mmCIF file of C-alpha atoms in Angstrom:
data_model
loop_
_atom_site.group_PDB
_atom_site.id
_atom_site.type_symbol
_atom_site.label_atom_id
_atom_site.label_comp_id
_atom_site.label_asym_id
_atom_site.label_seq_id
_atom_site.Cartn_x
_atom_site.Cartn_y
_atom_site.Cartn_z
ATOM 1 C CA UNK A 1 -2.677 5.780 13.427
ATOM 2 C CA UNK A 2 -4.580 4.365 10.574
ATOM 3 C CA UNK A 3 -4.964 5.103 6.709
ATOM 4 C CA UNK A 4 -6.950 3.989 4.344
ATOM 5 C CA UNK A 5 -5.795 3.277 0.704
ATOM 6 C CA UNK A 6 -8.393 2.747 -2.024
ATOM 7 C CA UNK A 7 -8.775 3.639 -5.056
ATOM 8 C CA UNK A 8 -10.879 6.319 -7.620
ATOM 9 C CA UNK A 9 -12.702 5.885 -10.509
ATOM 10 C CA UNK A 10 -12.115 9.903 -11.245
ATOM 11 C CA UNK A 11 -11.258 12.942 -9.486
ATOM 12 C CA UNK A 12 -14.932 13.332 -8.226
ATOM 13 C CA UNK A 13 -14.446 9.922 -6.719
ATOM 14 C CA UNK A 14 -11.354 10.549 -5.083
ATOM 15 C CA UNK A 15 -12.831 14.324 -3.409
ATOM 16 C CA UNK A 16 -15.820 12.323 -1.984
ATOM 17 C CA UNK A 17 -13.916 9.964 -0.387
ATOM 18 C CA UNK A 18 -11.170 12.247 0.528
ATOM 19 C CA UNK A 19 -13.919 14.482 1.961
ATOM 20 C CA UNK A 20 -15.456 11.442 3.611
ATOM 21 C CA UNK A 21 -12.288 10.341 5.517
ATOM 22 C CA UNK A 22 -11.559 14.331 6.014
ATOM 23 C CA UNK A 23 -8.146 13.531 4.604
ATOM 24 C CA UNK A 24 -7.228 10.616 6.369
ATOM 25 C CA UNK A 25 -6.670 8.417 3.266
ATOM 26 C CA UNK A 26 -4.415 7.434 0.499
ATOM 27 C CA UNK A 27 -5.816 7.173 -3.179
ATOM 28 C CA UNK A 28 -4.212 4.464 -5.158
ATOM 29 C CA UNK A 29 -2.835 5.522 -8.705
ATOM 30 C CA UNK A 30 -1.636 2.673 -10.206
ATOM 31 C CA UNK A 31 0.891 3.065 -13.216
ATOM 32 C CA UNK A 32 -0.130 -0.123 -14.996
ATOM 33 C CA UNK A 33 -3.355 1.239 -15.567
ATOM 34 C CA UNK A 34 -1.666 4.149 -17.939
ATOM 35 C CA UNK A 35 -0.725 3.872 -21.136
ATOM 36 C CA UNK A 36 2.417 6.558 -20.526
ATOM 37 C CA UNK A 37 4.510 7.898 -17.319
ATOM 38 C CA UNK A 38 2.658 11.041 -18.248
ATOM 39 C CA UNK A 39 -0.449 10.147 -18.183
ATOM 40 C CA UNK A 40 -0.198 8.963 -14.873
ATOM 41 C CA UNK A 41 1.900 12.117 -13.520
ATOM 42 C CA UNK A 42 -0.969 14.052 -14.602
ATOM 43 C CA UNK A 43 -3.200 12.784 -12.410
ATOM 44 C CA UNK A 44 -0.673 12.328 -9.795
ATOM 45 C CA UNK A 45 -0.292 16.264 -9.915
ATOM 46 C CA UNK A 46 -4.569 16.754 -10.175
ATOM 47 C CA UNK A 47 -4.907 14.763 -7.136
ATOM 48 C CA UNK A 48 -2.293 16.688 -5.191
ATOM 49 C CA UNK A 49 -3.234 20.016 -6.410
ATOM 50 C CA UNK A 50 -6.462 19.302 -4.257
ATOM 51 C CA UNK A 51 -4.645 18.161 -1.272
ATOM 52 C CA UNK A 52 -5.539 14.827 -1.929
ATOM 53 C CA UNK A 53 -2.961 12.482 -0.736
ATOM 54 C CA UNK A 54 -1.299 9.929 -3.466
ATOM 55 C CA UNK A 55 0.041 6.467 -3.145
ATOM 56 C CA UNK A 56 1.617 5.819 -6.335
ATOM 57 C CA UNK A 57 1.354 2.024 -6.974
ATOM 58 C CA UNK A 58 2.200 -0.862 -9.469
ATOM 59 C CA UNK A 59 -0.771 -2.600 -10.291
ATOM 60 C CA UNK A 60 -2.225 -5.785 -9.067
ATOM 61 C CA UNK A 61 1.344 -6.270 -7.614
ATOM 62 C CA UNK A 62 2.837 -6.271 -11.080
ATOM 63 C CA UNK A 63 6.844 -6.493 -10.472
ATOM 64 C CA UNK A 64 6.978 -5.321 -13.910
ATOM 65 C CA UNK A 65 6.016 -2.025 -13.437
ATOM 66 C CA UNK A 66 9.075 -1.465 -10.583
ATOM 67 C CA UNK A 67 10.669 1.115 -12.682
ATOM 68 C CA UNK A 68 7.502 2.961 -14.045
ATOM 69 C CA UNK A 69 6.635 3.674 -10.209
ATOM 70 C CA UNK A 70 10.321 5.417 -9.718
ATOM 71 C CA UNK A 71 9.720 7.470 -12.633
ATOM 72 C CA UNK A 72 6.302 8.834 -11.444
ATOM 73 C CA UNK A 73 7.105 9.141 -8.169
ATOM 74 C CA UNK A 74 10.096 11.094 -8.847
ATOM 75 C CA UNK A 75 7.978 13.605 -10.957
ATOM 76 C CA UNK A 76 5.074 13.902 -8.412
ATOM 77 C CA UNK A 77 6.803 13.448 -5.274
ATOM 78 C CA UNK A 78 3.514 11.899 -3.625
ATOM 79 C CA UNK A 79 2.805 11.231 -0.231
ATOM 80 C CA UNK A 80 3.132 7.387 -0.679
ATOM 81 C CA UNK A 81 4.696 4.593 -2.843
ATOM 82 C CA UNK A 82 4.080 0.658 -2.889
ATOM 83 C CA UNK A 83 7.569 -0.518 -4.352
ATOM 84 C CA UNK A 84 8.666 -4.702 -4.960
ATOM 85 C CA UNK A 85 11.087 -5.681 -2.188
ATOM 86 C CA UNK A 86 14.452 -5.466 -4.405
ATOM 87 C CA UNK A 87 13.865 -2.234 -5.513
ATOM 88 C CA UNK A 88 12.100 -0.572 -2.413
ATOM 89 C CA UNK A 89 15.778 0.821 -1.106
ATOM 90 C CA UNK A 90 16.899 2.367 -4.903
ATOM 91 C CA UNK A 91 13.456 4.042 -4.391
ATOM 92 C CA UNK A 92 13.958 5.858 -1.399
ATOM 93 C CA UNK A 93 16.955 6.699 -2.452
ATOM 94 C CA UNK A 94 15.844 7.821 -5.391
ATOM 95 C CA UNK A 95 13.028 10.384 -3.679
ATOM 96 C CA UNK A 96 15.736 11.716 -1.383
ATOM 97 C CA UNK A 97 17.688 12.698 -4.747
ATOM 98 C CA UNK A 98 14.535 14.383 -5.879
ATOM 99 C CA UNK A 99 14.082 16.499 -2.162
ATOM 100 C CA UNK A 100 11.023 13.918 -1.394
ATOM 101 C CA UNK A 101 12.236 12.878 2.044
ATOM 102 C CA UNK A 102 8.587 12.626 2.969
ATOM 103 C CA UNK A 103 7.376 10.104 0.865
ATOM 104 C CA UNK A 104 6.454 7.080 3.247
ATOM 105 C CA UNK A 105 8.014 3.891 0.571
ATOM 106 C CA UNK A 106 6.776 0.435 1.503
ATOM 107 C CA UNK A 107 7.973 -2.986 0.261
ATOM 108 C CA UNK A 108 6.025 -5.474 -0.981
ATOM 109 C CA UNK A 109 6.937 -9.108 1.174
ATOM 110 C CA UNK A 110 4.511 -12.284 0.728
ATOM 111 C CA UNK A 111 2.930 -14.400 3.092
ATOM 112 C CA UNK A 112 4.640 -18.387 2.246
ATOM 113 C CA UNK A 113 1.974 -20.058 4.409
ATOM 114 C CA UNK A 114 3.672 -20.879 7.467
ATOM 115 C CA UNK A 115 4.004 -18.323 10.176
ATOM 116 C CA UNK A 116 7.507 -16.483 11.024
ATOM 117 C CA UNK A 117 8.415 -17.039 7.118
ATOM 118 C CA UNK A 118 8.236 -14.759 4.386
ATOM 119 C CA UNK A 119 9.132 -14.378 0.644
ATOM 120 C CA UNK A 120 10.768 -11.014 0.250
ATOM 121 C CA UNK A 121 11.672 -12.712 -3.997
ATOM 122 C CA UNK A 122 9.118 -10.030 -5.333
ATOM 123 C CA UNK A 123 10.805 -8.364 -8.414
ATOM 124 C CA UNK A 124 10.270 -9.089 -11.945
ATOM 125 C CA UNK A 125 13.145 -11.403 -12.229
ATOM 126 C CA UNK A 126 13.212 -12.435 -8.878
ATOM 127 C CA UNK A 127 9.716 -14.025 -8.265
ATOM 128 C CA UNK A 128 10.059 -16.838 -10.691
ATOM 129 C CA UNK A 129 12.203 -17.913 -7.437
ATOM 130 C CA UNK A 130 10.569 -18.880 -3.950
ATOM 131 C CA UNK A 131 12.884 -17.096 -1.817
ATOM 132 C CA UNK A 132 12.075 -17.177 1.932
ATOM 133 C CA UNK A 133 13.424 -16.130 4.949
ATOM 134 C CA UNK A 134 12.523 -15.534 8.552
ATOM 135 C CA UNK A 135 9.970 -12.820 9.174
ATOM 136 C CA UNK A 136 13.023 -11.000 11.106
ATOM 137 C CA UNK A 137 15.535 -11.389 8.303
ATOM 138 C CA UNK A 138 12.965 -9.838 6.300
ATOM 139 C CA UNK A 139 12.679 -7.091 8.343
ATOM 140 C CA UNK A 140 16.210 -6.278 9.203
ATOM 141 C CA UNK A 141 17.312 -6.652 5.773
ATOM 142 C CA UNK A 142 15.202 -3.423 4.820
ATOM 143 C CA UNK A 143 16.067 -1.793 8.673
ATOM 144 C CA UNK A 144 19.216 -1.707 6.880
ATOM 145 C CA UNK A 145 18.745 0.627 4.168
ATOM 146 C CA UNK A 146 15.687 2.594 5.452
ATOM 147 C CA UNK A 147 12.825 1.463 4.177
ATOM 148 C CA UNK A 148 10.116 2.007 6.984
ATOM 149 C CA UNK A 149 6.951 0.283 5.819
ATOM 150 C CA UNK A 150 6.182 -3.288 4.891
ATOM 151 C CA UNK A 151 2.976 -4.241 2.240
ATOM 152 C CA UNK A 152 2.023 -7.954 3.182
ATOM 153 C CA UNK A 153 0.714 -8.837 0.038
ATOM 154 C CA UNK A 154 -1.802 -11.155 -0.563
ATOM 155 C CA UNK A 155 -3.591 -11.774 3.063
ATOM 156 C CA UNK A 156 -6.556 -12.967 1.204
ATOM 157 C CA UNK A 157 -9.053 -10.782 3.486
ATOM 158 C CA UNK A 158 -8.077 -12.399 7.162
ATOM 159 C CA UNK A 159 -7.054 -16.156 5.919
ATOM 160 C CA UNK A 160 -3.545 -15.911 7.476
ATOM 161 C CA UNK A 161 -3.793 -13.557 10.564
ATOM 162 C CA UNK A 162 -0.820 -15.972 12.093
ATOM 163 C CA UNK A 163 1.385 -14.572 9.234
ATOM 164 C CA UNK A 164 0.339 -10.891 9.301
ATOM 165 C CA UNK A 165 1.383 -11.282 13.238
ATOM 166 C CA UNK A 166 4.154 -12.641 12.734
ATOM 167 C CA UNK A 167 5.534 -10.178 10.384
ATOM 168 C CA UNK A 168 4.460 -7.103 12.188
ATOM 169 C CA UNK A 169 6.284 -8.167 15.642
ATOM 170 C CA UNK A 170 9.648 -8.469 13.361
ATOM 171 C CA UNK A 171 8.891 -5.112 11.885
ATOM 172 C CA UNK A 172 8.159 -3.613 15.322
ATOM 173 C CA UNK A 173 11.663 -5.220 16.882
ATOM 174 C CA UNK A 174 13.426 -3.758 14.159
ATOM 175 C CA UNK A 175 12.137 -0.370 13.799
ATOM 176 C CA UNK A 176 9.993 -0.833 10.569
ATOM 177 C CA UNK A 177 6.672 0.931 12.625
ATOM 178 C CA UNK A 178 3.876 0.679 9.725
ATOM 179 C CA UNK A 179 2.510 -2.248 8.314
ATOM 180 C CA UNK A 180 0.288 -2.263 5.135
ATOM 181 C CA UNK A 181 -2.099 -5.192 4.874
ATOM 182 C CA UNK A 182 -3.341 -5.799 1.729
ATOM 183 C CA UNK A 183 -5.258 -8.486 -0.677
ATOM 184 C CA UNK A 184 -8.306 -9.513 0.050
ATOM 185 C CA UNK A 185 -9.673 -7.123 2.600
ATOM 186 C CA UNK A 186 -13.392 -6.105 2.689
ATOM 187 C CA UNK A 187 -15.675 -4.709 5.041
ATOM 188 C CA UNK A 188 -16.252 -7.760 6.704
ATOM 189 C CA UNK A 189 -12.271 -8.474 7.205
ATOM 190 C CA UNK A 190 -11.583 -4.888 7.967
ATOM 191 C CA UNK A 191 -11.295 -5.022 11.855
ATOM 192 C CA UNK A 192 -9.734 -7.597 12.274
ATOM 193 C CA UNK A 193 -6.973 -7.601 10.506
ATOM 194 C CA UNK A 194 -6.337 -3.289 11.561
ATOM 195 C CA UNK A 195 -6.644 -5.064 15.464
ATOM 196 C CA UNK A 196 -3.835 -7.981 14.358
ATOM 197 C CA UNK A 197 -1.896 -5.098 13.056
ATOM 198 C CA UNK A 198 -2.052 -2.781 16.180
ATOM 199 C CA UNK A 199 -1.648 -5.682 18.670
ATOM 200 C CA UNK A 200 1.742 -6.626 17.363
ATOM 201 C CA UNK A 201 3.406 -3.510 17.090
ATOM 202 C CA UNK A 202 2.182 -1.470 14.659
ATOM 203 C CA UNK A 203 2.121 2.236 15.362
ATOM 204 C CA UNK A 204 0.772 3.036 11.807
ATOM 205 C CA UNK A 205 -1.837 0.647 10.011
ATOM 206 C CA UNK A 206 -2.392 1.344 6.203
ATOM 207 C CA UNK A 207 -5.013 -1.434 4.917
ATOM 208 C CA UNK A 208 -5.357 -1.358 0.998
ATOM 209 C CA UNK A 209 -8.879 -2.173 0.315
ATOM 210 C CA UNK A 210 -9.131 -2.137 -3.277
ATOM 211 C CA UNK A 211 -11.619 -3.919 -5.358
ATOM 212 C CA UNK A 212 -13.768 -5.151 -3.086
ATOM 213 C CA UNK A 213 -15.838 -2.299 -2.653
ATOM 214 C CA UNK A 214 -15.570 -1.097 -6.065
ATOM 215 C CA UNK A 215 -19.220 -1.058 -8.271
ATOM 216 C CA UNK A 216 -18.137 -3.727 -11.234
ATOM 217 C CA UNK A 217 -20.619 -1.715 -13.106
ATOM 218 C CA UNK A 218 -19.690 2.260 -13.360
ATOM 219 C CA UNK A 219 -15.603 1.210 -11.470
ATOM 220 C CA UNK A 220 -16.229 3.906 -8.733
ATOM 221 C CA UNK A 221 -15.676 3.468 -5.249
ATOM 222 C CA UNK A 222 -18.777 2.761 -3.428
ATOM 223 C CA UNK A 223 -18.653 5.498 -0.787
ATOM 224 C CA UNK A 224 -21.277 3.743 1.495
ATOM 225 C CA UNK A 225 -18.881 1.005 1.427
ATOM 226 C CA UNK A 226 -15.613 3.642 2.267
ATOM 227 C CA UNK A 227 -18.092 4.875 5.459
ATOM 228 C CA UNK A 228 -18.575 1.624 6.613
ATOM 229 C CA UNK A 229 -14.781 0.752 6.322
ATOM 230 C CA UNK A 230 -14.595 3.460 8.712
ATOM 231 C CA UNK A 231 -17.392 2.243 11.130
ATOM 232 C CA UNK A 232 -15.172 -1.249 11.163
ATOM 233 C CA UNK A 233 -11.706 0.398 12.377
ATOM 234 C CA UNK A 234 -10.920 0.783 15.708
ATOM 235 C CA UNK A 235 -11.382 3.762 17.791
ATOM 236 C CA UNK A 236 -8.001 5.133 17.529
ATOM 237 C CA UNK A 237 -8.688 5.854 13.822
ATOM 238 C CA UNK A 238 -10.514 9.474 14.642
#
């Protein structure tokens, strides 16, 4: 299976692309970009009222924002959360507490340049620190509390393939089936980096494409850009 997650300029942004995708998508909220938890539950709850499906996010990765996310997340209950690696299994614990068993939480792991190694030191105190482990220490470590979905954050489009391998195997061998690419990706990159994904265990593929096919001039996504996406994934994406 594969997802998209982008993001919306509006709520007439997001129901294009939703319609586009005919659902098969994730819309990115991202709580740095509000001013107040409310703010951002708000649209949270617009979104969903549609049936558009939510990923509630940080913000350019912001470790920061860790918190903010529970918060929202707890009040929306959303299909989907991007959470920092220390704070991914307080999460999910958290949206059981709240009856949101269904929420799909990921944590965010970075590539450290060298294949079969990972730095899983993402939080807002803990990334002033370069702490990395094997890809399956990584893996196992959140096997062990339940946390079922990695974000490999930054791949810079399809720069380190070797790592993105690499990490998906250990998820696969330790039960962690989705894998969420992300940094980078365009249209170009797309493919393959979904085909790395699927070819090393992934059952579920979520690829955040984010900016790059954003207009820099009115901030909406460009839905020629969201078709084409689609024209790039492999076949077992309809």
């Amino acid at each position: 299976m594969i997802r998209l997650n982008v993001l919306a300029k509006n709520f007439e942004n997001a129901k294009q692309i939703n319609d586009i995708t005919e659902g098969n998508v994730l819309i990115g909220v991202m709580v740095k970009d509000f001013t107040t938890d409310e703010e951002a539950v708000e649209i949270v709850n617009t979104y969903q009222e549609a049936g558009i499906a939510v990923s509630v996010g940080l913000g350019n990765g912001d470790a920061s924002q860790w918190e903010r996310v529970i918060r929202v997340s707890v009040e929306t209950r959303p299909a989907h959360v991007n959470q920092v690696f220390p704070a991914a299994g307080y999460t999910l614990g958290a949206l059981k507490q709240a009856n949101s068993p269904h929420t799909l939480v990921n944590a965010l792991i970075r590539p450290s340049g060298e294949a079969g190694k990972v730095i899983i030191s993402t939080g807002a105190k803990s990334e002033k620190d370069y702490g990395v482990v094997t890809t399956d220490v990584a893996a196992a470590m959140l096997a062990d509390i339940g946390v079922p979905s990695i974000k490999f954050f930054p791949i810079k489009g399809n720069y380190c393939l070797d790592e993105v391998a690499a990490m998906v195997q250990s998820g696969a061998k330790y039960g962690l089936d989705v894998f969420e690419p992300t940094g980078g990706i365009d249209t170009n990159t797309i493919g393959d980096v979904v085909e790395v994904c699927l070819q090393n265990g992934a059952k579920e593929v979520i690829p955040h494409v984010y900016t790059s096919i954003v207009d820099p001039v009115t901030g909406h996504t460009k839905l020629e850009d969201v078709k084409e996406l689609l024209r790039k994934l492999p076949s077992v994406t309809i």
